[in-house]
Structure formats: C-alpha cells, structure tokens
CSV table of C-alpha atoms in Angstrom, one decimal:
chain,number,residue,atom,x,y,z
A,1,MET,CA,0.2,-0.5,0.1
A,2,LYS,CA,2.7,2.6,1.0
A,3,SER,CA,4.6,1.4,-2.0
A,4,THR,CA,1.2,2.2,-4.6
A,5,LEU,CA,0.9,5.5,-2.6
A,6,ILE,CA,4.5,6.8,-2.9
A,7,VAL,CA,3.5,6.1,-6.9
A,8,ILE,CA,0.7,7.6,-7.3
A,9,LEU,CA,2.2,10.9,-5.7
A,10,PHE,CA,5.0,10.9,-8.5
A,11,PHE,CA,3.3,10.8,-11.1
A,12,CYS,CA,0.2,13.2,-9.3
A,13,ALA,CA,3.8,16.1,-8.9
A,14,GLY,CA,4.1,16.1,-12.4
A,15,ILE,CA,8.4,14.1,-12.3
A,16,ILE,CA,7.0,12.9,-15.7
A,17,SER,CA,6.1,15.3,-18.4
A,18,ALA,CA,6.4,15.4,-22.3
A,19,GLN,CA,8.8,17.3,-22.6
A,20,ASN,CA,10.2,17.8,-26.9
A,21,PHE,CA,13.1,19.7,-28.2
A,22,LYS,CA,14.8,21.5,-30.2
A,23,VAL,CA,19.1,20.5,-31.8
A,24,GLU,CA,19.6,23.8,-32.8
A,25,LYS,CA,23.5,22.8,-33.3
A,26,VAL,CA,25.2,19.9,-33.8
A,27,ILE,CA,28.7,19.7,-33.4
A,28,GLY,CA,31.0,16.5,-34.1
A,29,ASN,CA,29.3,12.9,-33.4
A,30,VAL,CA,25.7,13.1,-32.1
A,31,LYS,CA,23.5,10.7,-32.0
A,32,ALA,CA,20.2,9.7,-30.6
A,33,GLN,CA,17.7,6.6,-29.3
A,34,ILE,CA,14.2,7.3,-29.5
A,35,GLY,CA,11.6,6.8,-28.6
A,36,ALA,CA,11.2,3.4,-27.8
A,37,SER,CA,14.1,2.2,-31.0
A,38,GLU,CA,16.6,0.4,-29.3
A,39,ASN,CA,18.7,2.1,-33.0
A,40,TRP,CA,21.2,5.3,-32.8
A,41,SER,CA,20.4,7.7,-35.8
A,42,GLN,CA,23.0,10.7,-36.7
A,43,ILE,CA,20.5,13.8,-35.1
A,44,LYS,CA,21.0,17.6,-37.2
A,45,PRO,CA,19.9,21.1,-36.6
A,46,GLY,CA,16.2,21.5,-36.9
A,47,GLU,CA,15.3,18.3,-35.4
A,48,ILE,CA,12.9,17.5,-33.2
A,49,LEU,CA,13.5,14.9,-30.1
A,50,ILE,CA,10.3,13.9,-28.5
A,51,ALA,CA,10.6,13.4,-24.5
A,52,ASN,CA,11.7,9.7,-24.2
A,53,SER,CA,14.8,10.7,-26.6
A,54,THR,CA,18.5,9.8,-25.2
A,55,ILE,CA,21.0,11.8,-26.6
A,56,SER,CA,24.3,10.7,-27.5
A,57,THR,CA,27.7,12.4,-28.1
A,58,GLY,CA,31.0,11.4,-28.7
A,59,GLU,CA,34.4,13.2,-27.3
A,60,LYS,CA,34.9,17.0,-28.8
A,61,SER,CA,31.1,17.0,-29.4
A,62,SER,CA,28.2,18.3,-28.4
A,63,VAL,CA,24.6,19.3,-28.5
A,64,SER,CA,22.7,22.5,-28.1
A,65,LEU,CA,19.0,22.0,-27.3
A,66,ASP,CA,15.8,24.3,-26.5
A,67,GLY,CA,12.7,23.3,-25.5
A,68,ASN,CA,10.3,24.8,-22.9
A,69,ASN,CA,11.6,27.7,-21.8
A,70,ILE,CA,15.3,25.6,-21.6
A,71,HIS,CA,17.5,26.3,-23.3
A,72,PHE,CA,20.8,23.4,-22.5
A,73,VAL,CA,24.0,22.4,-24.2
A,74,LEU,CA,25.7,19.0,-23.9
A,75,LYS,CA,29.9,18.4,-24.3
A,76,GLY,CA,31.4,15.7,-25.7
A,77,SER,CA,31.3,12.5,-24.5
A,78,SER,CA,28.1,12.6,-22.0
A,79,ALA,CA,24.6,11.2,-22.6
A,80,LEU,CA,21.4,11.5,-21.5
A,81,PRO,CA,17.9,10.4,-21.3
A,82,LEU,CA,15.4,13.6,-22.0
A,83,THR,CA,12.9,12.5,-19.8
A,84,ASN,CA,15.6,14.2,-17.1
A,85,LEU,CA,16.1,17.6,-18.6
A,86,LYS,CA,13.5,19.5,-17.2
A,87,LYS,CA,13.8,22.0,-13.2
A,88,MET,CA,12.4,20.4,-10.5
A,89,SER,CA,11.1,21.7,-7.3
A,90,LEU,CA,12.5,20.1,-3.4
A,91,ASP,CA,9.4,17.9,-3.0
A,92,GLN,CA,9.7,16.4,-6.1
A,93,LEU,CA,13.4,15.5,-6.2
A,94,ILE,CA,12.2,14.1,-2.4
A,95,LEU,CA,8.8,11.7,-3.8
A,96,ALA,CA,11.3,10.6,-7.3
A,97,LEU,CA,14.7,9.4,-4.1
A,98,ALA,CA,11.7,7.7,-2.6
A,99,MET,CA,10.7,5.8,-5.4
A,100,GLN,CA,14.1,5.7,-6.1
A,101,ASP,CA,14.3,3.5,-2.7
A,102,MET,CA,11.6,1.4,-3.5
A,103,ILE,CA,12.7,0.3,-7.1
A,104,ASN,CA,16.2,0.0,-5.2
A,105,THR,CA,15.3,-2.9,-2.6
A,106,PRO,CA,14.9,-5.8,-4.2
A,107,ARG,CA,17.8,-5.8,-6.6
A,108,LYS,CA,20.6,-8.2,-5.8
A,109,LYS,CA,24.0,-6.9,-5.0
A,110,GLU,CA,25.8,-6.9,-8.0
A,111,GLU,CA,29.8,-7.3,-8.7
A,112,ALA,CA,31.1,-5.0,-11.5
A,113,ASN,CA,34.4,-3.7,-12.5
A,114,SER,CA,34.7,-1.2,-15.2
A,115,LYS,CA,37.5,-2.2,-17.5
A,116,ASN,CA,37.3,0.6,-20.0
A,117,THR,CA,40.3,3.3,-20.0
A,118,ALA,CA,39.2,6.8,-17.6
A,119,VAL,CA,40.4,10.0,-18.0
A,120,TYR,CA,39.9,12.4,-14.9
A,121,GLY,CA,39.7,15.6,-13.5
A,122,ALA,CA,38.5,17.9,-16.7
A,123,GLU,CA,37.5,20.8,-15.4
A,124,ILE,CA,34.2,22.3,-15.7
A,125,ASN,CA,33.4,26.8,-15.5
A,126,GLY,CA,36.1,26.3,-13.7
A,127,ILE,CA,35.7,23.7,-11.3
A,128,LYS,CA,37.5,20.3,-11.3
A,129,GLU,CA,34.8,17.7,-11.5
A,130,PRO,CA,34.5,13.6,-11.4
A,131,PHE,CA,33.9,13.9,-15.7
A,132,VAL,CA,35.6,11.4,-17.8
A,133,VAL,CA,36.7,10.2,-20.7
A,134,SER,CA,35.4,6.6,-21.9
A,135,SER,CA,33.4,4.6,-24.3
A,136,ASN,CA,31.1,3.1,-20.9
A,137,PHE,CA,27.3,4.3,-21.4
A,138,GLY,CA,27.2,4.6,-18.1
A,139,VAL,CA,30.2,6.9,-17.0
A,140,GLN,CA,28.7,8.9,-20.3
A,141,ARG,CA,25.6,9.0,-18.5
A,142,LEU,CA,27.4,10.5,-16.1
A,143,ASN,CA,28.9,13.2,-17.2
A,144,GLY,CA,25.9,14.7,-18.2
A,145,ALA,CA,24.0,14.7,-15.4
A,146,VAL,CA,27.5,16.3,-14.1
A,147,GLN,CA,26.6,18.5,-17.1
A,148,LEU,CA,22.6,19.3,-15.8
A,149,ALA,CA,23.6,20.2,-12.5
A,150,GLU,CA,26.4,22.8,-13.5
A,151,SER,CA,23.4,24.2,-15.6
A,152,GLY,CA,21.6,24.4,-12.4
A,153,PHE,CA,19.3,21.5,-13.0
A,154,LYS,CA,20.9,20.0,-9.9
A,155,GLU,CA,17.7,18.1,-8.9
A,156,SER,CA,17.7,16.2,-12.0
A,157,ALA,CA,20.6,15.9,-11.9
A,158,ILE,CA,20.5,13.7,-8.7
A,159,ILE,CA,17.6,11.3,-10.4
A,160,ASP,CA,19.2,10.9,-13.7
A,161,ALA,CA,22.7,9.7,-11.2
A,162,LYS,CA,21.1,7.5,-9.6
A,163,GLU,CA,19.0,6.0,-12.0
A,164,THR,CA,22.1,5.7,-13.5
A,165,PHE,CA,24.4,3.7,-10.6
A,166,ARG,CA,21.2,1.4,-10.4
A,167,LYS,CA,21.2,0.4,-14.0
A,168,TYR,CA,25.0,0.5,-14.2
A,169,PRO,CA,26.3,-0.7,-11.4
A,170,GLU,CA,29.8,-0.4,-12.1
A,171,THR,CA,29.7,3.2,-12.4
A,172,SER,CA,28.0,3.4,-8.3
A,173,LYS,CA,31.7,2.0,-7.0
A,174,MET,CA,32.8,5.2,-8.7
A,175,SER,CA,34.3,7.0,-5.5
A,176,SER,CA,34.4,11.1,-7.4
A,177,PHE,CA,31.2,10.4,-9.1
A,178,ARG,CA,29.8,9.3,-6.0
A,179,ILE,CA,31.0,11.6,-3.6
A,180,TYR,CA,29.8,15.1,-6.0
A,181,PHE,CA,26.4,14.2,-5.9
A,182,ALA,CA,26.4,13.4,-2.3
A,183,ASN,CA,27.1,16.7,-2.2
A,184,LEU,CA,24.2,17.9,-3.7
A,185,LEU,CA,22.4,16.4,-1.7
A,186,ALA,CA,23.8,18.3,1.4
A,187,ASP,CA,24.3,21.5,-1.1
A,188,LEU,CA,19.9,20.9,-1.4
A,189,ASP,CA,20.1,20.1,3.0
A,190,LEU,CA,19.0,17.1,2.3
A,191,ASN,CA,20.9,15.8,5.6
A,192,GLU,CA,19.6,12.4,5.9
A,193,GLU,CA,19.5,11.1,2.6
A,194,ALA,CA,23.8,12.4,1.9
A,195,TYR,CA,24.3,11.2,4.6
A,196,ASP,CA,23.5,7.9,3.5
A,197,ASP,CA,25.2,7.9,0.1
A,198,PHE,CA,28.1,9.1,2.2
A,199,LYS,CA,27.8,6.4,4.4
A,200,GLN,CA,28.1,4.2,1.5
A,201,ILE,CA,31.0,5.4,-0.7
A,202,ASP,CA,32.7,5.2,3.4
A,203,SER,CA,32.5,1.7,1.7
A,204,LEU,CA,34.7,2.7,-1.5
A,205,GLU,CA,37.7,2.5,-2.3
A,206,LEU,CA,39.2,6.3,-1.4
A,207,ASP,CA,42.6,8.5,-2.2
A,208,SER,CA,43.9,9.6,1.3
A,209,ASP,CA,41.8,13.4,0.5
A,210,GLN,CA,38.3,11.7,-0.7
A,211,LYS,CA,38.8,9.6,3.0
A,212,SER,CA,38.9,12.9,5.0
A,213,GLU,CA,36.3,14.6,2.9
A,214,VAL,CA,34.1,11.8,3.8
A,215,ALA,CA,35.1,11.1,6.9
A,216,GLY,CA,34.5,14.9,7.3
A,217,LYS,CA,31.5,14.9,5.7
A,218,LEU,CA,29.3,12.4,7.7
A,219,ASP,CA,30.8,13.7,10.9
A,220,LEU,CA,29.2,17.6,9.9
A,221,LEU,CA,26.0,15.8,8.8
A,222,SER,CA,25.7,13.9,11.6
A,223,LYS,CA,25.7,17.1,14.2
A,224,LYS,CA,23.4,18.6,12.0
A,225,LEU,CA,21.1,15.3,12.1
A,226,MET,CA,21.3,15.3,15.7
A,227,LYS,CA,20.4,18.4,15.9
A,228,ASN,CA,16.5,18.2,14.3
C-alpha cells in the first residue's frame, strides 16, 4: 500500500511530463535513440526530439537543445535521457528519491568492475569535476548528469545519477562521481539522504583526500541530524 501511494504521488507531482526539444546546433558526432527504438541515429540541426529520447555525444562533440523555456548544451563524451532535462522542485526530488529507494530495495547486489580506460579531472566552469572520457555508456550518463547540475538542474541531475548507478552497477563504485552527487544532496539540505550516501561511499576504495572529505562530511551531517 505504501509503495502504491508513493507511485501515485510520483506521477501526480508531475515529475514525468512530455517535453520535446529542438536541436539548435550540432558539433561532431551526436546521436539519438528515439522513443522505444534501440537504434542510434545521427541528429541534425532543426530536428525535434521527443521527450523519451536519449542523446549521446562523441568526444569533442556537443549539441545545443531548446524547448520548454530550457536551453541546454550537452558536451562531449556524454549521454542524457531527455526525460531528465527538466526543472524539479525540492518536493518533487524527495518523492523521486523515495521512488528510487523503492526500486532499489529488491535489487540484488551486483559485482562489476569497469575495464574502460578513463581520464579524470576535466574542468567545467573552472571547477574540477569528476568528468570522465570513456566509451562506457554508464560513465557517459554520469558525465551528462554532472552537466545537468552545472547548468542549474541539480535536482534532476541527482535523479539521473541515481538511475545510472542502479542501471550500471559498475558506476556506483566510482568514488569521484558518488562524492559529487552526495555533496549535491547536502547542498540542498537533504541531510539524511546525503548521510546515507556518504556512509555507502565510505565503504568504497578511496584515496587519502577522499577519505578525509567523506569523514568530514559524515561528522558534519551527523551533527546536523542530531539537532533535528
């Protein structure tokens, strides 16, 4: 019954809504998976992409999209489902996180190691981000989620990342990405959710700087939660 209620609230909140986007500019190799099709096709300027499409960019490529009072540029080595390119309220994010938790509950633990060569440390807007050049589609999805956050779509970026961690289990072991999105939760004062994420991250293989950051965040969030 509780699960059913969450599903109803999820849809009533308008989290899933039809949004079409016009392709304004394409540089390099940009493809889209339209609707339920499993095929990827090259996209061109002027094309209209329906809401349930996924776009993917090659290295040193980009695509500019416009629609629903949104302008967004997806840079290279990235992927993004257009359903996640939207503004969300904090309440909508909380409901969506509840849905993610419900989906994750029955999932068995999966062990997977990424064999892709990755290059970390790109800078976006002068800030060092966990951006990765990789042929791994899950990693490309996370690159897209980072760009969502940097473009002001923090709430939908968190949901996009959570969905990616679930669908591509190997990405859930990438500590730089995990820390980045856990920090977004903390920035939005979702302290309990952020604490839970940092507790999970604490069990990953971390370098000394990451261990220090995670320990500090756990201590800070623990104090905040005790005050509430």
